[in-house]
XYZ file of N, CA and C in Angstrom:
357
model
N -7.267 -33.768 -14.276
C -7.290 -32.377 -14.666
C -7.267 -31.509 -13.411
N -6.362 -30.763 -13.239
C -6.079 -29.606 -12.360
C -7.534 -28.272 -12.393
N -8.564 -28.272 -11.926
C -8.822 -27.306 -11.716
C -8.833 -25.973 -10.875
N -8.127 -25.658 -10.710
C -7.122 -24.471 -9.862
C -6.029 -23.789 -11.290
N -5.504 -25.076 -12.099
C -4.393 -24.503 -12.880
C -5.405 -23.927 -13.961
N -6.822 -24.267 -14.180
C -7.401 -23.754 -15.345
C -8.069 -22.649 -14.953
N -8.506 -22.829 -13.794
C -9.158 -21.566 -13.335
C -8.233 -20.323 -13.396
N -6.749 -20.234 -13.041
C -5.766 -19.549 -13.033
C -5.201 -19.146 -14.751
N -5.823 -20.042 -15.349
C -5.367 -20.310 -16.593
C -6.352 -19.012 -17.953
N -7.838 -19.373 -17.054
C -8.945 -18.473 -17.670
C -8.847 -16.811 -17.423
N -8.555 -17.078 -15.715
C -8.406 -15.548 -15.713
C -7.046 -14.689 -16.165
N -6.116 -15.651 -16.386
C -5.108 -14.698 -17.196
C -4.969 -14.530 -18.526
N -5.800 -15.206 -19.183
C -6.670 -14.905 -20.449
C -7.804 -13.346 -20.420
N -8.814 -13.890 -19.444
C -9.587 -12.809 -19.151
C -8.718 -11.322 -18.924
N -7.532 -11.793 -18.021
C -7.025 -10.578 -18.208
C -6.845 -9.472 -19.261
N -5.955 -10.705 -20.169
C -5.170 -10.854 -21.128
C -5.831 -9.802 -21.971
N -7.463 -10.287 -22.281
C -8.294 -10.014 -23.373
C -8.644 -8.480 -22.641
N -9.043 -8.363 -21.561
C -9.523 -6.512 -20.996
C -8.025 -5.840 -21.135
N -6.901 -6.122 -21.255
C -5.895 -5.715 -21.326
C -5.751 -5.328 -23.188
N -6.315 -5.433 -23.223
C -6.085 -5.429 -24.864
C -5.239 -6.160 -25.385
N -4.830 -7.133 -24.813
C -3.513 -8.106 -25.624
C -3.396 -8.846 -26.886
N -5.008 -9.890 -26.332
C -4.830 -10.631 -26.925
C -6.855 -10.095 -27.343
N -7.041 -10.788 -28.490
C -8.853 -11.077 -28.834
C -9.444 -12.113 -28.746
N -10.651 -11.974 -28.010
C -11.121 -13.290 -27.995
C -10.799 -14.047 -29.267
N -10.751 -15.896 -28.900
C -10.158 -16.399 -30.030
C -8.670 -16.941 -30.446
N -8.196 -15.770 -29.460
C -6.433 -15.681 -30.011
C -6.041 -16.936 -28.597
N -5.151 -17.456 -28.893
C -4.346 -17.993 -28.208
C -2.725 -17.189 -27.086
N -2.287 -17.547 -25.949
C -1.898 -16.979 -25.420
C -0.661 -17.801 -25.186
N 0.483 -16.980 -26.095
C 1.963 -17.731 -26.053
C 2.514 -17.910 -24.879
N 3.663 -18.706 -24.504
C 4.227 -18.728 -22.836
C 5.139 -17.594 -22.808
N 5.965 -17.529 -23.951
C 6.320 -16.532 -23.809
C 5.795 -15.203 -23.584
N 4.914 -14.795 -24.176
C 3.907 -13.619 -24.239
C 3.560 -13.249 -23.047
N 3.111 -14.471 -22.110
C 2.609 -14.743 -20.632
C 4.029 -14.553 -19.642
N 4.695 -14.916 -20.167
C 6.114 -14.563 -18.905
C 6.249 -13.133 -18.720
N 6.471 -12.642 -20.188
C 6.433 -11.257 -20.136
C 5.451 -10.193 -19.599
N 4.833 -11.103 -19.628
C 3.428 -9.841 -19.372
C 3.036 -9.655 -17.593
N 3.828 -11.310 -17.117
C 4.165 -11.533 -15.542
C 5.147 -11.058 -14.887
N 6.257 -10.808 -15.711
C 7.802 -10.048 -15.613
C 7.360 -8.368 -15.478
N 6.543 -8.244 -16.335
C 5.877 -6.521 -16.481
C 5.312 -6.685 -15.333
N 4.423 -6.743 -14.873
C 3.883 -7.123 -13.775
C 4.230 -7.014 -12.013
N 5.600 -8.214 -12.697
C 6.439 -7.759 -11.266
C 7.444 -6.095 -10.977
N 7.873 -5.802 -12.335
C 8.533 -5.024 -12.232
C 7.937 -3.452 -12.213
N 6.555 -3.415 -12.928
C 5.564 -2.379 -12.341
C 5.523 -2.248 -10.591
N 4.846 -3.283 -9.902
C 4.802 -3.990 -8.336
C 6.118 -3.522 -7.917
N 7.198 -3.802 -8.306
C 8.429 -3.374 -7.401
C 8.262 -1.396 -7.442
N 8.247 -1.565 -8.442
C 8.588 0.431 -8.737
C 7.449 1.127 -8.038
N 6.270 0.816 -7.762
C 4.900 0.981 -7.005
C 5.363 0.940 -5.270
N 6.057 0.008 -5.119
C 6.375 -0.891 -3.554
C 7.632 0.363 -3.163
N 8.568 0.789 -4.136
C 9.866 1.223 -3.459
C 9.535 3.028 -3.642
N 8.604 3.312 -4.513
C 8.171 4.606 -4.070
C 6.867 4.605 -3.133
N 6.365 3.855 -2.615
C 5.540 3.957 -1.524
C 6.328 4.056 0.128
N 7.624 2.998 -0.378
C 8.332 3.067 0.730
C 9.315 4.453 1.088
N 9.516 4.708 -0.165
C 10.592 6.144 0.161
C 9.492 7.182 0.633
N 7.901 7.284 -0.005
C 7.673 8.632 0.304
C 7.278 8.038 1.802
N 6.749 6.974 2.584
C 6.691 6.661 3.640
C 7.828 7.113 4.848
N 9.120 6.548 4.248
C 10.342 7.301 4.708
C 10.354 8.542 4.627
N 10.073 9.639 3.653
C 10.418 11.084 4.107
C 9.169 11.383 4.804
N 8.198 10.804 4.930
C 6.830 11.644 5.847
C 7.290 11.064 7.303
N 7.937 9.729 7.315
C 8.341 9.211 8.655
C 9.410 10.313 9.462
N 10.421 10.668 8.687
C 11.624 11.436 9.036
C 11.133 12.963 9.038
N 9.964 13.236 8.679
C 9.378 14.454 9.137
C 8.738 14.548 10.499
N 7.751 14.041 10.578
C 7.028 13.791 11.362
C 7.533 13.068 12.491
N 8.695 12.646 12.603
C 9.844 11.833 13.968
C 10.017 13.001 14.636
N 10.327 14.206 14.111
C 11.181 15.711 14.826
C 9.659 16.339 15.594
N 8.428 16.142 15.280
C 7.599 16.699 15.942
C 6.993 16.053 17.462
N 6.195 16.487 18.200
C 5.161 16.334 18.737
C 4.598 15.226 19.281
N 4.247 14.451 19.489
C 3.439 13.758 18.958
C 1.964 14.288 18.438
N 1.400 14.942 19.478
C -0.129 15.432 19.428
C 0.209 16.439 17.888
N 1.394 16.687 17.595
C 1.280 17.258 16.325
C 1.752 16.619 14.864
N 2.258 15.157 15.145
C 2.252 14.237 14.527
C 1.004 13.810 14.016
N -0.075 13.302 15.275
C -1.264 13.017 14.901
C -2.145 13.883 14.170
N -2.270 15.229 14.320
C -3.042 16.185 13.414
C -2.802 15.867 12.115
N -0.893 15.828 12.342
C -0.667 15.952 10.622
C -0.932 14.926 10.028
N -1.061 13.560 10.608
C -1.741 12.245 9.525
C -2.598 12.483 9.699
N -4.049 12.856 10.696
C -5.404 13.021 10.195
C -5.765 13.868 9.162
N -5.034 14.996 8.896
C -5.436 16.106 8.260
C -4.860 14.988 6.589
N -3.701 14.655 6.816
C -3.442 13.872 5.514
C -4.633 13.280 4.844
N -4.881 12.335 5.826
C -5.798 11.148 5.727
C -7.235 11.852 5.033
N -7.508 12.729 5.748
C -8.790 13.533 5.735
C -8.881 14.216 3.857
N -7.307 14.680 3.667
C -6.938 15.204 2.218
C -7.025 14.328 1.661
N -6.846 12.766 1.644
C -6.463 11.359 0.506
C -7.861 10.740 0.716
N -8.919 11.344 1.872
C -10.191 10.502 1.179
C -11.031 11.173 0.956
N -10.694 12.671 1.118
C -11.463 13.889 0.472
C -13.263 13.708 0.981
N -14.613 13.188 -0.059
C -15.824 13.144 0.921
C -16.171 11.436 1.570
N -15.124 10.587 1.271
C -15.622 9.577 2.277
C -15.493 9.769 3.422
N -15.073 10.654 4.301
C -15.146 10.895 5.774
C -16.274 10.895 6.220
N -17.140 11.447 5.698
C -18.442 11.524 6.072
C -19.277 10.227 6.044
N -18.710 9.483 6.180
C -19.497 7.731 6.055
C -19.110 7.221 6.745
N -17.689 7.474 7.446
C -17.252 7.088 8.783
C -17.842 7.460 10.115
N -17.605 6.842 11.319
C -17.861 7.394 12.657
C -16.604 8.045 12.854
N -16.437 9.046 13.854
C -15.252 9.617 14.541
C -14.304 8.898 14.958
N -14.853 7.269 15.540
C -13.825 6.487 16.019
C -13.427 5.273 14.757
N -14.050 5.203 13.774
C -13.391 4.679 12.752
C -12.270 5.664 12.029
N -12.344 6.857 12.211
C -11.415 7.511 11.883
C -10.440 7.825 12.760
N -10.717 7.761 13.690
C -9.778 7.607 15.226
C -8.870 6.230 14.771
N -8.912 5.351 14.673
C -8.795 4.406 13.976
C -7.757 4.480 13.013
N -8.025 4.686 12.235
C -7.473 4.975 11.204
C -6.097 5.761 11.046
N -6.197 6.677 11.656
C -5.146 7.584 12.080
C -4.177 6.646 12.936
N -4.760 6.020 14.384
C -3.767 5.257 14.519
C -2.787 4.354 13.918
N -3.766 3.709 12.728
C -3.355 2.794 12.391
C -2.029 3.104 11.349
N -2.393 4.499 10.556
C -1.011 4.948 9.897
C -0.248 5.469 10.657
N -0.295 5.726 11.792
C 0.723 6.396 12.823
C 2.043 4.858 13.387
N 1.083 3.958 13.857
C 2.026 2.485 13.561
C 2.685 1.637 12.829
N 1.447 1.956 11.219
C 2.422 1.875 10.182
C 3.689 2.577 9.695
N 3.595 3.828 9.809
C 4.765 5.218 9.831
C 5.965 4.927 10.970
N 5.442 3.768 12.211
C 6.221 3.715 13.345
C 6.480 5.279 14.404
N 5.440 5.623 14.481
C 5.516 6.569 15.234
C 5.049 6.992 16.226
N 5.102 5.568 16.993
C 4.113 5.637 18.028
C 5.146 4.939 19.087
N 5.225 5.817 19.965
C 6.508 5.489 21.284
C 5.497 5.144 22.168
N 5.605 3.929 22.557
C 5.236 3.211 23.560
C 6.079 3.285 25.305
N 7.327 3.807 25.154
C 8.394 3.419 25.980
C 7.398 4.660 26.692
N 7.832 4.673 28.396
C 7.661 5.465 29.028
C 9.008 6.991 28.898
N 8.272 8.267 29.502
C 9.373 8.773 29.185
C 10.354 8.964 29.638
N 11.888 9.123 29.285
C 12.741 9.395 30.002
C 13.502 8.171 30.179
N 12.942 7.011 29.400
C 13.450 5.969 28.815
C 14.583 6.110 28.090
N 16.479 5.462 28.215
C 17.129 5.621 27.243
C 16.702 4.897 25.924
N 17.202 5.457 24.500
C 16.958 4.438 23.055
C 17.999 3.368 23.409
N 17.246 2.232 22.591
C 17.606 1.033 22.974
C 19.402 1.247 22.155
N 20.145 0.533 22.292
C 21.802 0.443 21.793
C 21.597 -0.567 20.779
């Protein structure tokens, strides 16, 4: 007996049942289960490709500035999307932080200046 495949097996039941699918009791078709994994993926994609586009237009904004005015504008973001958890942070966890979407965004030029872009 596979326990990994049952354990995997319970919680997509458990799912199943907080999902309102199925009631305790009920049995859980394969088909029923493909679909509900197919939904799943195809929610995940549509989630993934508008995270990436609005990533892209804040990237292609924020490329034409500054930098030092790049960085304001993701802290001030950041500061708007966690509204009062700031205040539970230190300054340099939020220092932090900011960097860290500034690298994710790719907007962080490392090259010295006066460097040509690469060909």
């Amino acid at each position: 007996m596979d326990t990994d495949k049952l354990r995997a097996e319970q919680a997509e039941r458990l799912a199943a049942i907080s999902d309102g699918l199925l009631a305790p009791g009920e049995t859980l078709s394969l088909k029923a289960a493909r679909s509900r994994w197919y939904e799943r993926c195809r929610n995940q994609t549509i989630l993934t490709r508008r995270t990436r586009a609005i990533e892209g237009k804040q990237r292609r904004k924020l490329a034409e500035l500054p930098f030092d005015e790049r960085k304001r504008q993701i802290s001030e973001g950041l500061m708007r999307s966690l509204k009062g958890d700031v205040g539970h942070m230190t300054s340099h966890q939020f220092e932090k932080m900011v960097w860290a979407q500034l690298y994710q965004l790719e907007l962080v030029n490392l090259e010295p200046p006066g460097t040509p872009p690469p060909h």
